[in-house]
Structures are given as C-alpha cells and as structure tokens.
Amino acid sequence: MTDLRRLVILRVMPKPNHREKILSAGLAVFHKQGFHATGVQDVVDHAGVPKGSFYNHFKSKDALGLEVLESYWTAGGSARTELQTDGVAPLERIDRHLAAAGYDKNGCLIGNFSSELAGSDEFRSRLSELYKVWISEVAACIREGQEDGTLRRDERAENLAEFIIEGLEGAKLKAKVERDPAVLKRYRNSIRLVLQSP
Amino acid sequence: MTDLRRLVILRVMPKPNHREKILSAGLAVFHKQGFHATGVQDVVDHAGVPKGSFYNHFKSKDALGLEVLESYWTAGGSARTELQTDGVAPLERIDRHLAAAGYDKNGCLIGNFSSELAGSDEFRSRLSELYKVWISEVAACIREGQEDGTLRRDERAENLAEFIIEGLEGAKLKAKVERDPAVLKRYRNSIRLVLQSP
C-alpha cells in the first residue's frame, strides 16, 4: 500500500475510539452545561477529536443526545441493582438505591433532559419508557415490603414508587440549586418515614 | 417642536410598552423552549418589537431571564395565598396550593431554570431564595396542622415542606414528559396520605 493510499484510508474510515471519546465527552458536557447550551464544537473539543469525525459516527447532536441518555441509564443500572439485593429488607434496599442514585452537582441527566427536551417526541418517549422501567423496579421492592408487613399498605406500590422517583428527581434539582448533598440526605430520611408501616 | 425633532425623540427614547411586551414574550418563550434554546431574536420576534428595542430595556438575555423569573414568581403568589386561607383546614389548604401550582405542559419555570441555570451564580442564588420563601410558607401551614393534631408530628414542619415542594417540582417534570395532568393528581393524593396524622 502506498503511503498516500494509507493516508486516504486513515482519513476516510471512522475511528472506533473516536466514537467512544465523543460519547463520553457528550455525556460530560451535556450533563454539566445542558443540551442546548452545548454545541457539537464543544463536544469535539472536549473529546479531542476533529469536528469531521463527529459526523462519521453520529447523524446529529440529537442522535448523540439519545445515545448519551442510554449510556447514563445503563450506568445507573448498578444503583438499581440495590433494589434487588437478597437478604436485605425492602426499606433498606430502597434507601440504598436512593443513596446510590444520589447527589451529583450537575443533577440527574434524566431529570435535566426531562426539563430541556420534553418538547422533542424522540427524547420524550424514551424518557417516559425509562421512568416506567425504573418505577416498576421500585414498585416490585415496595410490594415485597407490603407483603411482609414492613411497608405501608394504604397506597398501591406503583403509586408509592412513582411518588419516590418523582421526589428524587425534585430533590436532585433542589440539591443542584443549593449545591448541597444534605438535601438528598433529608429526602432519604423523609422517604424512610413515609414508607414505614404506621 | 419640529417634526424632525419629534421623530428623533420617538426613535431614541425607549418605549415603555415595548418593555412589557419583551418581558411577557420572554416569559412565554423561555417557559416553552427553555432559556438556552431561545435567542434574543426569538424573544423580539415573539414580542413584535425591533431587536434594537431589546437593548434599550435589558442589558442582556440573562437580565431578561432574571426579570422573567421574578414575574413568574409574582404570578405564583395567588397559588401561595391558598396556603393562608382562613377557616380552611391546613391539609386542605396545602392541597389547594398544589392544585393551583399544578399541571403546565411546559413544567414549572422555577424547576426548568433550576435545571438549566444552576450553573450561573446569579440565577442560582435567586432560585435558592425563592425556594426558601416558598418552603417557609408551606411549613407555616403544616405547623398549624401539627398543632391542631390533624397532620403528622413525627417530622419537622420545615422538612415536610421541603419534601412537598421538591416532590411537586419532580411531579411537574414527570407530568411534562408524560404530557399528563394525572401525574399531578396522583402526587396530590400521595401528599394527602403522607401528611395525615396516623
């Protein structure tokens, strides 16, 4: 292969590691600055890749945003496994989940995107699905606690789970404004109190 | 006065009604599209005033954003008066407040700005003050209910109030994603249940 031909191939073929760099840069900057305040140029600058490389891997900023949302959701999977730990009381599991999904000075990306991007049908419908899965996982844990008599039974598990996840999103928003993890700590204490069987 | 002189004065002096138009357009578009997704051009287009007029009245888009936040807060005052209605039980007053501050397909501007603008010290500190006032008004109402024995006493009124307002912001975010006022209705029902004396 001539040097020239090698050079042409290197320039034209998408570099797989560039894709990963762009995705992780997108997650960092969208989370920190917000989606609309961030341009493709900011993302590639942060990734340290040439701008042309972006469009080899992603159709648009929206396409990157949707993949970033998936990465964030997948990364949050470890916090959700807390809900299923064997041998731990349901109330404790919920508390551990809230702690693991807890304070971040940039808030929750799911909450941030809910606020900024609910106008887009693509983002909105994916966000709605993620909430649904998340809430059903929390509800399953609450149902166990209702069955063993440790958690209140005067409200459906699904409604309590929705209440908890919405409240968590609100608490993360408030903690971001206050720049104070104590907001999340108070939120967890309130949830403990609210969920316990009277 | 010559016609020419009158014309010069008309062109140079800021028109007070332009200020009102820009403020109300700013509220509408920032609330609908978000702050970062909206340019000064969008605001003046929506207001139907020339772009030059904007800078006669506002130093910057940030300056308009801060005034829009004040307008929104002031307009929310009527929902907060529900918390102080004489002759109505505290639980009922809180429920009426949550109903009045309820569903909006664009979410809550205070929540939206919390998500988008907490990176700016000016917005962040004003948002923090507004939450403080809001929470203290809800707390005063809860304290009354704790004193008359109708509301739970196992948690400080301030913590319950913070919990309610954070939860409301989270529920408004979720309702925006679902485009469904029923989210707010379920939230109000959960709060009724949670606040009542066991």
Coordinates of C-alpha atoms in Angstrom, one line a residue:
Chain A
M1 CA 0.0 0.0 0.0
T2 CA 1.4 3.4 -0.9
D3 CA 1.8 6.0 1.9
L4 CA -0.7 8.2 0.0
R5 CA -3.3 5.4 -0.1
R6 CA -2.8 4.6 3.6
L7 CA -3.3 8.3 4.4
V8 CA -6.5 8.4 2.4
I9 CA -7.9 5.4 4.2
L10 CA -6.9 6.8 7.6
R11 CA -8.7 10.0 6.8
V12 CA -11.9 8.4 5.5
M13 CA -12.5 5.5 7.8
P14 CA -14.3 6.3 11.1
K15 CA -12.0 5.6 14.0
P16 CA -13.9 3.5 16.5
N17 CA -12.1 5.0 19.5
H18 CA -13.3 8.4 18.3
R19 CA -16.8 7.2 18.7
E20 CA -16.2 6.3 22.4
K21 CA -14.4 9.6 23.0
I22 CA -17.3 11.6 21.5
L23 CA -19.9 9.6 23.5
S24 CA -18.1 10.1 26.8
A25 CA -17.4 13.8 26.1
G26 CA -21.1 14.2 25.1
L27 CA -22.2 12.7 28.5
A28 CA -19.8 15.0 30.4
V29 CA -20.7 18.3 28.7
F30 CA -24.5 17.7 28.2
H31 CA -24.6 16.8 31.9
K32 CA -22.6 19.8 33.0
Q33 CA -23.8 22.6 30.7
G34 CA -27.1 21.2 29.4
F35 CA -28.0 20.0 25.9
H36 CA -29.0 23.3 24.3
A37 CA -26.1 25.3 25.7
T38 CA -23.7 22.8 24.2
G39 CA -22.6 22.8 20.5
V40 CA -21.1 19.9 18.5
Q41 CA -17.9 22.0 18.6
D42 CA -17.9 21.9 22.4
V43 CA -18.2 18.1 22.3
V44 CA -15.4 17.5 19.8
D45 CA -13.2 20.0 21.7
H46 CA -13.8 18.1 24.9
A47 CA -13.2 14.7 23.1
G48 CA -10.1 16.0 21.5
V49 CA -11.1 14.8 18.0
P50 CA -11.6 16.7 14.7
K51 CA -15.1 18.0 14.1
G52 CA -15.4 16.0 10.9
S53 CA -15.1 12.8 13.0
F54 CA -18.3 13.6 14.8
Y55 CA -20.4 13.2 11.7
N56 CA -18.7 9.9 10.8
H57 CA -20.2 8.5 14.0
F58 CA -23.4 10.4 14.8
K59 CA -26.1 11.7 12.4
S60 CA -26.7 14.8 14.6
K61 CA -26.4 16.3 18.1
D62 CA -29.9 14.8 18.8
A63 CA -28.6 11.3 17.9
L64 CA -25.6 11.8 20.2
G65 CA -28.0 13.0 22.9
L66 CA -30.2 9.9 22.7
E67 CA -27.1 7.7 22.9
V68 CA -25.8 9.7 25.9
L69 CA -29.2 9.1 27.6
E70 CA -28.8 5.3 27.0
S71 CA -25.2 5.4 28.5
Y72 CA -26.4 7.3 31.5
W73 CA -29.3 4.9 32.1
T74 CA -27.0 1.8 31.7
A75 CA -24.5 3.3 34.2
G76 CA -27.4 3.8 36.6
G77 CA -28.1 0.1 36.4
S78 CA -25.7 -0.5 39.3
A79 CA -27.8 1.8 41.6
R80 CA -30.9 -0.1 40.5
T81 CA -29.4 -3.5 41.5
E82 CA -29.5 -2.2 45.1
L83 CA -33.3 -2.7 44.8
Q84 CA -32.8 -6.5 44.3
T85 CA -30.2 -7.4 46.9
D86 CA -31.2 -10.7 48.6
G87 CA -31.4 -10.8 52.3
V88 CA -31.9 -7.0 52.8
A89 CA -35.2 -5.5 54.0
P90 CA -37.1 -3.7 51.3
L91 CA -37.0 -0.3 53.1
E92 CA -33.2 -0.7 53.4
R93 CA -32.9 -1.6 49.7
I94 CA -34.9 1.5 48.6
D95 CA -32.7 3.7 50.9
R96 CA -29.5 2.2 49.4
H97 CA -30.9 2.8 45.9
L98 CA -31.7 6.4 46.7
A99 CA -28.2 6.8 48.2
A100 CA -26.6 5.3 45.1
A101 CA -28.6 7.4 42.7
G102 CA -27.9 10.4 45.0
Y103 CA -26.2 13.7 44.9
D104 CA -24.5 15.0 41.8
K105 CA -23.6 18.7 41.4
N106 CA -25.0 18.6 37.9
G107 CA -28.3 17.0 38.9
C108 CA -29.7 13.9 37.2
L109 CA -29.2 13.7 33.5
I110 CA -32.7 12.1 33.2
G111 CA -34.2 15.0 35.1
N112 CA -32.2 17.6 33.1
F113 CA -33.3 16.1 29.8
S114 CA -36.9 15.8 31.0
S115 CA -36.8 19.5 31.6
E116 CA -34.9 20.6 28.5
L117 CA -36.0 18.1 25.9
A118 CA -39.6 17.1 26.6
G119 CA -40.5 19.1 23.6
S120 CA -38.9 16.5 21.3
D121 CA -41.0 13.4 20.7
E122 CA -38.0 11.2 20.4
F123 CA -36.5 12.2 23.8
R124 CA -39.9 12.4 25.5
S125 CA -40.9 8.9 24.5
R126 CA -37.6 7.3 25.5
L127 CA -37.6 9.2 28.9
S128 CA -41.2 8.0 29.5
E129 CA -40.1 4.4 28.9
L130 CA -37.1 4.8 31.3
Y131 CA -39.3 6.2 34.1
K132 CA -41.7 3.3 33.6
V133 CA -39.0 0.6 34.0
W134 CA -37.4 2.5 36.9
I135 CA -40.7 2.9 38.7
S136 CA -41.7 -0.7 38.2
E137 CA -38.4 -1.9 39.7
V138 CA -39.0 0.3 42.8
A139 CA -42.6 -0.9 42.9
A140 CA -41.6 -4.5 43.0
C141 CA -39.4 -3.8 46.0
I142 CA -42.2 -1.9 47.8
R143 CA -44.7 -4.8 47.1
E144 CA -42.4 -7.2 48.9
G145 CA -42.3 -4.8 51.9
Q146 CA -46.1 -4.5 51.8
E147 CA -46.4 -8.3 51.8
D148 CA -44.0 -8.8 54.7
G149 CA -45.8 -6.1 56.6
T150 CA -42.9 -3.7 57.0
L151 CA -44.2 -1.0 54.5
R152 CA -47.5 0.9 54.4
R153 CA -50.3 -0.8 52.6
D154 CA -52.8 2.1 52.3
E155 CA -51.5 3.1 48.8
R156 CA -50.7 1.0 45.7
A157 CA -47.0 0.1 45.4
E158 CA -46.9 1.6 41.8
N159 CA -48.2 5.0 43.2
L160 CA -45.7 5.0 46.0
A161 CA -42.9 4.1 43.6
E162 CA -43.9 6.9 41.2
F163 CA -44.0 9.3 44.2
I164 CA -40.5 8.3 45.3
I165 CA -38.9 8.6 41.9
E166 CA -40.5 12.0 41.1
G167 CA -39.5 13.2 44.6
L168 CA -35.9 12.0 43.9
E169 CA -35.8 14.0 40.7
G170 CA -37.1 17.1 42.5
A171 CA -34.6 16.6 45.4
K172 CA -31.8 16.3 42.9
L173 CA -32.9 19.5 41.3
K174 CA -33.0 21.3 44.6
A175 CA -29.6 19.9 45.6
K176 CA -28.2 21.2 42.4
V177 CA -29.5 24.7 43.2
E178 CA -28.3 24.6 46.8
R179 CA -25.0 22.7 45.8
D180 CA -25.7 20.7 48.9
P181 CA -25.8 16.9 49.3
A182 CA -27.7 17.4 52.6
V183 CA -30.9 18.0 50.5
L184 CA -30.7 14.3 49.3
K185 CA -30.0 13.1 52.9
R186 CA -33.1 14.8 54.1
Y187 CA -35.1 13.4 51.2
R188 CA -34.0 9.9 52.1
N189 CA -35.0 10.4 55.7
S190 CA -38.4 11.6 54.7
I191 CA -38.9 8.6 52.4
R192 CA -38.0 6.2 55.2
L193 CA -40.6 7.8 57.5
V194 CA -43.2 7.9 54.8
L195 CA -42.8 4.3 53.7
Q196 CA -42.9 2.6 57.1
S197 CA -46.0 0.8 58.2
P198 CA -47.8 3.1 60.7
Chain B
M1 CA -41.2 71.0 18.3
T2 CA -40.3 70.3 14.7
D3 CA -41.4 67.0 13.2
L4 CA -37.8 66.0 12.8
R5 CA -37.0 66.6 16.4
R6 CA -40.2 64.7 17.4
L7 CA -39.1 61.8 15.2
V8 CA -35.6 61.7 16.7
I9 CA -37.1 61.6 20.2
L10 CA -39.5 58.9 19.3
R11 CA -36.7 56.8 17.9
V12 CA -34.3 57.3 20.8
M13 CA -36.5 57.1 23.8
P14 CA -37.2 53.5 25.0
K15 CA -41.0 52.8 24.6
P16 CA -42.3 51.6 27.9
N17 CA -44.9 49.3 26.3
H18 CA -42.0 47.6 24.4
R19 CA -40.5 46.7 27.8
E20 CA -43.8 45.0 28.8
K21 CA -44.0 43.2 25.5
I22 CA -40.5 41.9 25.7
L23 CA -41.0 40.7 29.3
S24 CA -44.1 38.8 28.5
A25 CA -42.7 37.3 25.3
G26 CA -39.6 36.3 27.3
L27 CA -41.7 34.5 29.9
A28 CA -43.6 32.7 27.1
V29 CA -40.7 31.5 25.1
F30 CA -38.3 30.8 27.9
H31 CA -41.0 28.7 29.5
K32 CA -41.9 26.9 26.3
Q33 CA -38.5 26.3 24.7
G34 CA -36.1 26.8 27.6
F35 CA -33.6 29.5 28.2
H36 CA -30.6 28.3 26.2
A37 CA -32.6 27.2 23.2
T38 CA -34.0 30.8 22.9
G39 CA -32.2 33.7 21.4
V40 CA -32.8 37.4 21.8
Q41 CA -34.1 37.3 18.2
D42 CA -36.8 34.8 19.2
V43 CA -37.9 37.0 22.0
V44 CA -38.2 40.2 19.9
D45 CA -39.9 38.2 17.1
H46 CA -42.4 36.9 19.6
A47 CA -42.9 40.4 21.1
G48 CA -43.2 42.0 17.7
V49 CA -40.7 44.7 18.5
P50 CA -37.5 45.7 16.7
K51 CA -34.3 44.0 18.0
G52 CA -32.7 47.3 18.9
S53 CA -35.5 47.9 21.3
F54 CA -34.4 44.9 23.4
Y55 CA -31.2 46.6 24.5
N56 CA -32.9 49.8 25.3
H57 CA -34.7 47.9 28.1
F58 CA -32.5 44.9 29.1
K59 CA -28.7 44.7 29.5
S60 CA -28.6 41.1 28.3
K61 CA -30.6 37.9 27.9
D62 CA -29.6 37.0 31.4
A63 CA -31.0 40.3 32.7
L64 CA -34.3 39.5 31.0
G65 CA -34.2 35.9 32.4
L66 CA -33.9 37.2 35.9
E67 CA -36.9 39.5 35.4
V68 CA -38.9 36.8 33.8
L69 CA -38.2 34.7 36.9
E70 CA -39.5 37.5 39.2
S71 CA -42.7 37.8 37.0
Y72 CA -43.3 34.1 37.2
W73 CA -42.8 34.1 41.0
T74 CA -45.1 37.1 41.5
A75 CA -47.8 35.5 39.3
G76 CA -47.4 32.3 41.5
G77 CA -48.3 34.5 44.5
S78 CA -52.0 33.7 44.0
A79 CA -51.3 30.0 44.3
R80 CA -49.4 30.7 47.5
T81 CA -52.3 32.7 49.1
E82 CA -54.2 29.4 49.1
L83 CA -51.9 28.4 52.0
Q84 CA -53.2 31.2 54.1
T85 CA -57.0 31.0 53.6
D86 CA -58.8 31.5 56.9
G87 CA -61.3 28.8 58.0
V88 CA -59.9 26.1 55.9
A89 CA -58.0 23.1 57.4
P90 CA -54.3 23.0 56.8
L91 CA -54.3 19.8 54.8
E92 CA -57.0 21.2 52.5
R93 CA -55.0 24.5 52.1
I94 CA -51.9 22.6 51.0
D95 CA -53.9 20.5 48.6
R96 CA -55.4 23.7 47.1
H97 CA -52.0 25.2 46.8
L98 CA -50.7 22.1 45.0
A99 CA -53.7 22.2 42.7
A100 CA -53.2 25.9 41.9
A101 CA -49.5 25.4 41.3
G102 CA -50.3 22.3 39.3
Y103 CA -50.1 21.0 35.8
D104 CA -48.5 23.0 33.0
K105 CA -47.4 21.3 29.8
N106 CA -44.2 23.4 29.9
G107 CA -43.5 22.4 33.5
C108 CA -42.6 24.9 36.2
L109 CA -40.4 27.7 35.2
I110 CA -38.7 27.6 38.6
G111 CA -37.9 23.9 38.1
N112 CA -36.8 24.5 34.5
F113 CA -34.5 27.3 35.4
S114 CA -33.2 25.2 38.4
S115 CA -32.2 22.5 35.9
E116 CA -30.8 24.8 33.1
L117 CA -29.3 27.7 35.0
A118 CA -28.0 26.4 38.3
G119 CA -24.5 26.9 36.8
S120 CA -25.0 30.7 37.0
D121 CA -24.5 32.2 40.4
E122 CA -27.0 35.0 39.9
F123 CA -29.8 32.6 38.9
R124 CA -28.8 30.0 41.5
S125 CA -28.8 32.4 44.4
R126 CA -32.2 33.9 43.4
L127 CA -33.7 30.4 42.9
S128 CA -32.4 29.4 46.3
E129 CA -34.1 32.4 48.0
L130 CA -37.4 31.7 46.2
Y131 CA -37.4 28.1 47.4
K132 CA -36.7 29.3 50.9
V133 CA -39.7 31.6 51.0
W134 CA -41.9 29.1 49.3
I135 CA -40.9 26.3 51.7
S136 CA -41.4 28.6 54.8
E137 CA -44.9 29.4 53.7
V138 CA -45.8 25.7 53.3
A139 CA -44.1 25.0 56.6
A140 CA -46.2 27.6 58.5
C141 CA -49.3 25.9 57.2
I142 CA -48.0 22.4 58.2
R143 CA -47.1 23.7 61.7
E144 CA -50.7 24.8 62.2
G145 CA -51.9 21.3 61.3
Q146 CA -49.4 19.8 63.6
E147 CA -50.6 22.0 66.4
D148 CA -54.3 21.2 65.8
G149 CA -53.4 17.5 65.6
T150 CA -54.6 16.9 62.0
L151 CA -51.1 16.5 60.5
R152 CA -48.3 14.1 61.4
R153 CA -45.9 15.3 64.1
D154 CA -43.0 12.8 63.7
E155 CA -41.1 15.1 61.3
R156 CA -40.3 18.8 61.5
A157 CA -42.7 21.0 59.5
E158 CA -39.7 22.5 57.6
N159 CA -38.5 19.1 56.4
L160 CA -42.1 18.1 55.4
A161 CA -42.5 21.4 53.5
E162 CA -39.2 20.9 51.7
F163 CA -40.2 17.3 50.8
I164 CA -43.5 18.6 49.4
I165 CA -42.0 21.3 47.2
E166 CA -39.2 19.1 45.9
G167 CA -41.8 16.5 45.1
L168 CA -44.0 19.0 43.4
E169 CA -41.1 20.0 41.1
G170 CA -40.4 16.4 40.4
A171 CA -44.0 15.6 39.6
K172 CA -44.3 18.6 37.3
L173 CA -41.2 17.4 35.5
K174 CA -42.7 13.9 35.1
A175 CA -46.1 15.4 34.0
K176 CA -44.2 17.3 31.3
V177 CA -42.6 14.2 30.0
E178 CA -45.9 12.2 30.1
R179 CA -48.0 15.3 28.9
D180 CA -50.5 14.1 31.5
P181 CA -52.1 16.1 34.3
A182 CA -53.0 12.8 36.1
V183 CA -49.4 12.7 37.3
L184 CA -50.1 15.8 39.4
K185 CA -53.4 14.4 40.6
R186 CA -51.6 11.3 41.9
Y187 CA -49.0 13.4 43.5
R188 CA -51.6 15.4 45.4
N189 CA -53.3 12.2 46.6
S190 CA -50.0 10.8 47.9
I191 CA -49.3 14.0 49.8
R192 CA -52.7 13.9 51.5
L193 CA -52.0 10.4 52.6
V194 CA -48.5 11.2 53.8
L195 CA -49.3 14.3 55.7
Q196 CA -52.2 13.0 57.7
S197 CA -51.8 12.1 61.3
P198 CA -51.5 8.3 61.5

